[in-house]
Amino acid sequence: MVPSCYVHIPFCDSICSYCDFVRVQKNEMFFSNWKEQLIQEIQEYKIHDLHTLYFGGGTPSLLSVNDFSEIRNYFPASIDEFTVECNPESLSDEKLRLYESLGVNRISLGVQSFKDELLQVCNRRHTVSQAVSVIEKIKKSSISTFSIDLIFGLPNQTMEDVKHDISMFLSLDIPHLSIYSLQIEENSVFGKTGIEPIDSDLEADMFEYITKTLEEAGYIHYEISSFCKPGHHSRHNLAYWQDQDFYGIGCGASGRINGIRYDNTTNLKEYCLKGSCPTYISETLLERSMDAIMMALRTKFGLNILAWNERYQSDFRLKYASVLSKYAAYFEYSENHIYLNDAGLEILNTILVDFMMIE
Ligand code: SF4
């Protein structure tokens, strides 16, 4: 059984300055063809059972009540974790009620900053007060958990701004945070207008502050960019990090079935005319085994050594003995698992390069 499914909803009301995801401004001309192809793609997979379902984007909360209901009904009625990515300006009371009634039990809200000036720099369509009001409504709803996204390292953002964001996050008593440092992507507005990244020492100081403050407040830093209160981690993302298969459905989605990865077309016109047009990614067993290590070591849950040995017909401890010994101070073990401590997560990329040197 494939336990998880990601559905990409590629429409946005406007384009944020840092974004280079697969997204287009909502376009009625394409929309009905897109929905027809999406429903056909969902039906082709004949999904009868799912642990996690994730509607990401783009902006899934832009889907009308009718369109959301129609698409959702092609999935099993009962799903352990059903997440919908939302933006504050498009998560109306009506949609919140609809999500509650259709089994959504996790919302991921794109807040990005608690400073209006920085939201404007990012070309976001919501204000801080809109975001706070939506957060309060989610807390009062029957949706059992939710997360917000924040960005740090924005142009002209100071350490005081980051402290303000974290203090707002804590005062709003939010169960989960995904926080990313700004990456200036070539195809984003920031990339095209020559915005420079902030000083790398300041960025490192910001991240150190974020980690320390959230951990002191009782949050678990369970993945490089993810913090949660106990029991509120994203089970869907865990499927990616723990080497499991997942369907990827929609224009711009990626998936993995029977260990084979695929990328659907990112071209909306092509998707509307011909469907998902997946490109299958040919990976050797060594590449797949390395992917599993790279994903698992990002998290506090770590790598299940026995499962890895069995799946990849190898002996992890023997094969990587030199790396395990070189970075012994950074690894911890529990039962069959190996994971990195906080200091290890800080040098994750360096450690992974050493893993990759071994064939
Ligand atoms: S960040 Fe989200 S809302 Fe903004 S353009 Fe990208 S996908 Fe759309």
Short mmCIF file of C-alpha atoms and ligand atoms in Angstrom, two decimals:
data_model
loop_
_atom_site.label_atom_id
_atom_site.label_comp_id
_atom_site.label_asym_id
_atom_site.label_seq_id
_atom_site.Cartn_x
_atom_site.Cartn_y
_atom_site.Cartn_z
CA MET A 1 0.00 0.00 0.00
CA VAL A 2 1.16 3.56 -0.78
CA PRO A 3 0.49 5.36 2.53
CA SER A 4 0.59 9.02 1.52
CA CYS A 5 -0.59 11.32 -1.21
CA TYR A 6 0.42 14.85 -2.19
CA VAL A 7 -1.93 16.86 -4.43
CA HIS A 8 -0.55 20.02 -6.02
CA ILE A 9 -2.97 22.92 -6.52
CA PRO A 10 -0.94 25.28 -8.72
CA PHE A 11 -3.01 28.48 -8.51
CA CYS A 12 -2.24 31.67 -6.60
CA ASP A 13 -3.88 35.09 -6.50
CA SER A 14 -0.55 36.84 -6.93
CA ILE A 15 3.08 35.83 -7.00
CA CYS A 16 5.25 36.24 -3.89
CA SER A 17 8.66 37.81 -4.47
CA TYR A 18 10.68 34.84 -3.14
CA CYS A 19 8.69 32.05 -4.78
CA ASP A 20 9.71 29.79 -7.63
CA PHE A 21 7.26 26.95 -6.96
CA VAL A 22 5.09 25.60 -9.75
CA ARG A 23 2.26 28.12 -9.61
CA VAL A 24 0.31 30.47 -11.87
CA GLN A 25 -2.14 33.24 -11.19
CA LYS A 26 -5.60 31.68 -11.04
CA ASN A 27 -6.87 31.51 -14.56
CA GLU A 28 -10.48 30.57 -15.35
CA MET A 29 -9.51 29.62 -18.89
CA PHE A 30 -7.40 26.70 -17.65
CA PHE A 31 -9.26 25.86 -14.47
CA SER A 32 -12.00 23.50 -15.71
CA ASN A 33 -9.56 21.53 -17.90
CA TRP A 34 -7.12 21.35 -15.01
CA LYS A 35 -9.81 20.03 -12.65
CA GLU A 36 -10.95 17.44 -15.17
CA GLN A 37 -7.39 16.15 -15.64
CA LEU A 38 -6.75 16.18 -11.89
CA ILE A 39 -9.84 14.08 -11.16
CA GLN A 40 -8.92 11.65 -13.91
CA GLU A 41 -5.42 11.30 -12.47
CA ILE A 42 -6.77 10.66 -8.95
CA GLN A 43 -9.16 7.99 -10.30
CA GLU A 44 -6.39 6.22 -12.22
CA TYR A 45 -4.56 5.46 -8.97
CA LYS A 46 -7.63 3.71 -7.49
CA ILE A 47 -6.75 4.84 -3.96
CA HIS A 48 -8.74 2.90 -1.34
CA ASP A 49 -6.72 3.56 1.76
CA LEU A 50 -4.45 6.45 2.84
CA HIS A 51 -2.69 7.43 6.05
CA THR A 52 -1.92 10.99 5.00
CA LEU A 53 -3.24 13.35 2.36
CA TYR A 54 -1.67 16.75 1.72
CA PHE A 55 -3.11 19.49 -0.51
CA GLY A 56 -0.19 21.83 -1.23
CA GLY A 57 0.47 24.57 -3.71
CA GLY A 58 0.16 27.13 -4.96
CA THR A 59 -2.74 28.06 -2.74
CA PRO A 60 -5.21 25.22 -2.07
CA SER A 61 -7.40 27.56 0.00
CA LEU A 62 -8.18 29.41 -3.25
CA LEU A 63 -10.33 26.46 -4.36
CA SER A 64 -14.00 27.29 -4.04
CA VAL A 65 -16.13 25.34 -1.58
CA ASN A 66 -17.67 23.35 -4.46
CA ASP A 67 -14.37 22.59 -6.19
CA PHE A 68 -12.69 21.54 -2.95
CA SER A 69 -15.60 19.24 -2.03
CA GLU A 70 -15.66 17.69 -5.48
CA ILE A 71 -11.92 16.92 -5.51
CA ARG A 72 -11.84 15.72 -1.90
CA ASN A 73 -14.63 13.20 -2.57
CA TYR A 74 -12.38 11.18 -4.86
CA PHE A 75 -10.25 10.22 -1.83
CA PRO A 76 -11.11 7.75 0.95
CA ALA A 77 -13.50 9.15 3.58
CA SER A 78 -11.26 8.36 6.54
CA ILE A 79 -7.66 9.62 6.51
CA ASP A 80 -5.41 9.77 9.58
CA GLU A 81 -3.87 13.13 8.72
CA PHE A 82 -5.35 15.44 6.09
CA THR A 83 -3.47 18.73 5.66
CA VAL A 84 -4.46 21.72 3.54
CA GLU A 85 -2.06 24.59 2.87
CA CYS A 86 -3.86 27.91 3.26
CA ASN A 87 -3.13 31.61 2.97
CA PRO A 88 -4.73 33.93 5.53
CA GLU A 89 -6.62 36.03 2.97
CA SER A 90 -8.35 33.06 1.34
CA LEU A 91 -9.22 31.00 4.41
CA SER A 92 -12.78 32.25 4.95
CA ASP A 93 -15.06 31.09 7.78
CA GLU A 94 -17.07 29.13 5.22
CA LYS A 95 -13.98 27.24 4.03
CA LEU A 96 -12.88 26.53 7.58
CA ARG A 97 -16.31 24.97 8.31
CA LEU A 98 -16.07 23.00 5.07
CA TYR A 99 -12.63 21.63 5.95
CA GLU A 100 -13.89 20.58 9.38
CA SER A 101 -16.80 18.74 7.76
CA LEU A 102 -14.61 16.98 5.17
CA GLY A 103 -12.05 15.49 7.53
CA VAL A 104 -9.25 18.07 7.27
CA ASN A 105 -7.45 17.82 10.60
CA ARG A 106 -4.32 19.87 9.92
CA ILE A 107 -3.83 23.30 8.35
CA SER A 108 -0.51 24.71 7.21
CA LEU A 109 -0.86 28.49 7.12
CA GLY A 110 1.51 30.72 5.11
CA VAL A 111 2.17 33.57 7.54
CA GLN A 112 5.84 34.24 6.56
CA SER A 113 6.28 37.29 8.83
CA PHE A 114 4.55 39.14 11.66
CA LYS A 115 5.77 42.51 10.27
CA ASP A 116 3.56 44.28 7.71
CA GLU A 117 6.58 45.98 6.07
CA LEU A 118 8.20 42.61 5.41
CA LEU A 119 4.94 41.13 4.09
CA GLN A 120 4.90 43.97 1.58
CA VAL A 121 8.51 43.29 0.58
CA CYS A 122 7.42 39.70 -0.11
CA ASN A 123 4.33 40.81 -2.06
CA ARG A 124 2.06 38.86 0.27
CA ARG A 125 -1.64 39.70 0.02
CA HIS A 126 -2.45 39.53 3.73
CA THR A 127 -1.64 41.73 6.72
CA VAL A 128 -0.41 40.68 10.14
CA SER A 129 -3.81 41.35 11.70
CA GLN A 130 -5.51 39.12 9.09
CA ALA A 131 -3.07 36.31 9.88
CA VAL A 132 -3.60 36.65 13.64
CA SER A 133 -7.37 36.65 13.23
CA VAL A 134 -7.26 33.47 11.08
CA ILE A 135 -4.95 31.78 13.61
CA GLU A 136 -7.44 32.51 16.39
CA LYS A 137 -10.26 31.05 14.28
CA ILE A 138 -8.31 27.86 13.54
CA LYS A 139 -7.63 27.48 17.27
CA LYS A 140 -11.35 27.72 18.00
CA SER A 141 -12.25 25.22 15.24
CA SER A 142 -12.33 21.44 15.59
CA ILE A 143 -9.21 21.12 13.39
CA SER A 144 -6.92 19.30 15.75
CA THR A 145 -3.55 20.74 14.79
CA PHE A 146 -1.96 23.37 12.60
CA SER A 147 1.32 24.85 11.54
CA ILE A 148 2.50 28.21 10.29
CA ASP A 149 5.35 29.00 7.89
CA LEU A 150 7.80 31.81 8.63
CA ILE A 151 10.80 33.03 6.63
CA PHE A 152 13.96 34.58 8.04
CA GLY A 153 16.82 36.32 6.25
CA LEU A 154 14.48 38.61 4.27
CA PRO A 155 15.90 41.81 2.74
CA ASN A 156 16.54 44.38 5.51
CA GLN A 157 15.19 42.02 8.18
CA THR A 158 16.97 42.59 11.48
CA MET A 159 17.58 40.33 14.46
CA GLU A 160 14.94 42.38 16.30
CA ASP A 161 12.42 41.49 13.58
CA VAL A 162 13.19 37.78 14.01
CA LYS A 163 12.80 38.11 17.78
CA HIS A 164 9.44 39.78 17.20
CA ASP A 165 8.30 36.92 14.90
CA ILE A 166 9.27 34.24 17.41
CA SER A 167 7.71 36.13 20.28
CA MET A 168 4.43 36.45 18.29
CA PHE A 169 4.59 32.74 17.41
CA LEU A 170 4.97 31.82 21.08
CA SER A 171 2.30 34.22 22.31
CA LEU A 172 -0.20 32.75 19.83
CA ASP A 173 0.50 29.26 21.23
CA ILE A 174 0.81 27.55 17.82
CA PRO A 175 1.57 23.80 17.82
CA HIS A 176 3.96 23.63 14.82
CA LEU A 177 6.37 25.91 12.98
CA SER A 178 8.11 25.44 9.65
CA ILE A 179 10.78 28.12 9.34
CA TYR A 180 13.01 28.61 6.32
CA SER A 181 15.90 30.91 5.58
CA LEU A 182 15.33 32.92 2.43
CA GLN A 183 16.80 31.25 -0.63
CA ILE A 184 17.13 33.63 -3.54
CA GLU A 185 15.94 31.53 -6.46
CA GLU A 186 16.93 32.60 -9.97
CA ASN A 187 13.35 32.51 -11.26
CA SER A 188 11.81 34.40 -8.35
CA VAL A 189 11.14 38.15 -8.36
CA PHE A 190 13.96 38.54 -5.79
CA GLY A 191 16.31 36.60 -8.08
CA LYS A 192 15.38 38.61 -11.15
CA THR A 193 15.76 41.96 -9.38
CA GLY A 194 19.19 41.19 -7.97
CA ILE A 195 18.29 41.01 -4.26
CA GLU A 196 21.38 39.93 -2.33
CA PRO A 197 21.27 37.33 0.47
CA ILE A 198 21.81 38.68 3.98
CA ASP A 199 25.14 38.27 5.72
CA SER A 200 25.72 34.57 6.42
CA ASP A 201 26.89 35.20 10.02
CA LEU A 202 23.68 37.14 10.74
CA GLU A 203 21.64 34.34 9.19
CA ALA A 204 23.42 31.76 11.38
CA ASP A 205 22.83 33.94 14.47
CA MET A 206 19.14 34.20 13.59
CA PHE A 207 18.79 30.46 13.28
CA GLU A 208 20.65 29.87 16.53
CA TYR A 209 18.30 32.30 18.28
CA ILE A 210 15.21 30.63 16.78
CA THR A 211 16.35 27.13 17.76
CA LYS A 212 17.40 28.07 21.28
CA THR A 213 14.27 30.10 22.03
CA LEU A 214 11.84 27.50 20.71
CA GLU A 215 13.59 24.62 22.48
CA GLU A 216 13.56 26.56 25.75
CA ALA A 217 9.82 27.06 25.22
CA GLY A 218 9.33 23.27 24.99
CA TYR A 219 9.21 22.81 21.21
CA ILE A 220 10.93 19.80 19.67
CA HIS A 221 13.30 20.61 16.83
CA TYR A 222 12.45 17.42 14.98
CA GLU A 223 13.67 18.32 11.50
CA ILE A 224 16.06 21.00 10.23
CA SER A 225 13.24 23.48 9.50
CA SER A 226 10.47 22.06 11.71
CA PHE A 227 9.56 22.60 15.36
CA CYS A 228 6.55 21.19 17.16
CA LYS A 229 4.94 20.68 20.51
CA PRO A 230 5.07 16.99 21.52
CA GLY A 231 2.78 14.90 19.29
CA HIS A 232 2.23 17.63 16.68
CA HIS A 233 4.84 16.65 14.07
CA SER A 234 3.75 16.36 10.44
CA ARG A 235 3.06 12.69 9.73
CA HIS A 236 2.85 13.37 6.01
CA ASN A 237 6.35 14.82 5.81
CA LEU A 238 7.59 11.90 7.85
CA ALA A 239 6.63 9.63 4.92
CA TYR A 240 9.16 11.52 2.75
CA TRP A 241 11.83 11.44 5.44
CA GLN A 242 11.33 7.78 6.25
CA ASP A 243 11.79 6.34 2.77
CA GLN A 244 8.14 5.57 2.05
CA ASP A 245 6.21 5.66 -1.21
CA PHE A 246 3.73 8.48 -1.85
CA TYR A 247 1.48 9.43 -4.73
CA GLY A 248 2.18 12.82 -6.29
CA ILE A 249 -0.88 14.08 -8.14
CA GLY A 250 -1.38 17.23 -10.20
CA CYS A 251 0.62 19.59 -12.37
CA GLY A 252 4.00 20.13 -10.68
CA ALA A 253 3.68 17.22 -8.23
CA SER A 254 6.33 14.56 -7.62
CA GLY A 255 5.72 11.08 -6.26
CA ARG A 256 7.32 7.70 -5.61
CA ILE A 257 5.72 4.33 -6.25
CA ASN A 258 7.53 1.02 -5.66
CA GLY A 259 10.65 3.06 -4.93
CA ILE A 260 10.58 4.72 -8.38
CA ARG A 261 10.39 8.51 -8.30
CA TYR A 262 8.50 10.54 -10.88
CA ASP A 263 7.91 14.20 -11.65
CA ASN A 264 4.65 15.27 -13.30
CA THR A 265 4.82 17.97 -15.92
CA THR A 266 5.22 21.50 -14.55
CA ASN A 267 3.63 22.97 -17.67
CA LEU A 268 -0.01 23.81 -16.94
CA LYS A 269 -0.98 23.96 -20.64
CA GLU A 270 0.49 20.51 -21.22
CA TYR A 271 -1.24 19.17 -18.10
CA CYS A 272 -4.61 20.54 -19.22
CA LEU A 273 -4.22 18.99 -22.67
CA LYS A 274 -2.50 15.69 -21.94
CA GLY A 275 -2.59 15.00 -18.22
CA SER A 276 0.29 14.41 -15.82
CA CYS A 277 2.94 13.32 -18.41
CA PRO A 278 5.23 11.94 -15.68
CA THR A 279 8.99 11.68 -16.13
CA TYR A 280 10.33 8.64 -14.29
CA ILE A 281 13.66 9.13 -12.58
CA SER A 282 16.08 6.30 -13.04
CA GLU A 283 18.11 5.79 -9.85
CA THR A 284 20.55 3.03 -8.95
CA LEU A 285 20.09 1.09 -5.73
CA LEU A 286 23.09 3.03 -4.34
CA GLU A 287 21.44 6.36 -5.17
CA ARG A 288 18.18 5.26 -3.59
CA SER A 289 19.96 4.04 -0.46
CA MET A 290 21.79 7.39 -0.23
CA ASP A 291 18.52 9.33 -0.64
CA ALA A 292 17.10 7.35 2.28
CA ILE A 293 20.09 8.30 4.47
CA MET A 294 19.97 11.97 3.47
CA MET A 295 16.26 12.31 4.20
CA ALA A 296 16.30 10.36 7.47
CA LEU A 297 19.26 12.23 8.98
CA ARG A 298 17.41 15.55 8.57
CA THR A 299 15.11 14.43 11.38
CA LYS A 300 15.27 13.58 15.06
CA PHE A 301 13.57 10.28 14.19
CA GLY A 302 16.74 9.29 12.33
CA LEU A 303 17.41 6.26 10.17
CA ASN A 304 16.11 2.78 10.94
CA ILE A 305 19.31 0.81 10.36
CA LEU A 306 17.71 -2.64 10.21
CA ALA A 307 15.07 -1.53 7.70
CA TRP A 308 17.76 0.17 5.60
CA ASN A 309 19.99 -2.96 5.66
CA GLU A 310 17.11 -5.12 4.55
CA ARG A 311 15.82 -2.82 1.83
CA TYR A 312 19.24 -2.05 0.33
CA GLN A 313 20.91 -5.44 0.95
CA SER A 314 23.85 -3.88 2.74
CA ASP A 315 25.29 -3.41 6.22
CA PHE A 316 25.01 0.26 7.21
CA ARG A 317 27.39 0.14 10.18
CA LEU A 318 30.04 -1.74 8.22
CA LYS A 319 29.75 0.22 5.01
CA TYR A 320 29.88 3.63 6.67
CA ALA A 321 32.17 2.74 9.59
CA SER A 322 34.68 5.46 8.68
CA VAL A 323 32.00 8.21 8.63
CA LEU A 324 30.40 6.98 11.84
CA SER A 325 33.77 7.03 13.54
CA LYS A 326 34.87 10.43 12.13
CA TYR A 327 31.65 12.10 13.36
CA ALA A 328 31.08 9.89 16.43
CA ALA A 329 30.49 12.95 18.63
CA TYR A 330 27.54 13.98 16.45
CA PHE A 331 25.67 10.66 16.21
CA GLU A 332 23.30 9.13 18.73
CA TYR A 333 21.70 5.70 18.71
CA SER A 334 18.49 4.29 20.10
CA GLU A 335 17.36 0.74 19.46
CA ASN A 336 17.74 0.27 15.68
CA HIS A 337 17.96 3.96 14.90
CA ILE A 338 20.81 6.38 14.31
CA TYR A 339 20.25 10.13 14.39
CA LEU A 340 22.20 13.38 14.64
CA ASN A 341 22.31 15.52 17.76
CA ASP A 342 21.80 19.32 17.50
CA ALA A 343 25.48 19.96 16.78
CA GLY A 344 25.36 17.27 14.10
CA LEU A 345 22.30 18.80 12.42
CA GLU A 346 24.24 22.07 12.14
CA ILE A 347 26.88 20.34 10.01
CA LEU A 348 24.48 17.95 8.26
CA ASN A 349 25.68 18.87 4.75
CA THR A 350 29.33 18.28 5.63
CA ILE A 351 28.50 14.87 7.08
CA LEU A 352 26.38 13.92 4.07
CA VAL A 353 29.21 14.75 1.69
CA ASP A 354 31.34 12.16 3.51
CA PHE A 355 28.54 9.58 3.22
CA MET A 356 28.36 10.28 -0.50
CA MET A 357 32.07 9.64 -0.99
CA ILE A 358 31.54 5.98 -0.14
CA GLU A 359 30.35 3.76 -3.00
S1 SF4 B 1 4.67 31.44 -1.88
FE1 SF4 B 1 2.79 30.28 -1.98
S2 SF4 B 1 1.22 31.86 -2.24
FE2 SF4 B 1 3.13 32.83 -2.76
S3 SF4 B 1 3.34 32.59 -4.99
FE3 SF4 B 1 4.40 30.88 -4.03
S4 SF4 B 1 2.95 29.23 -3.95
FE4 SF4 B 1 1.79 31.15 -4.28
#
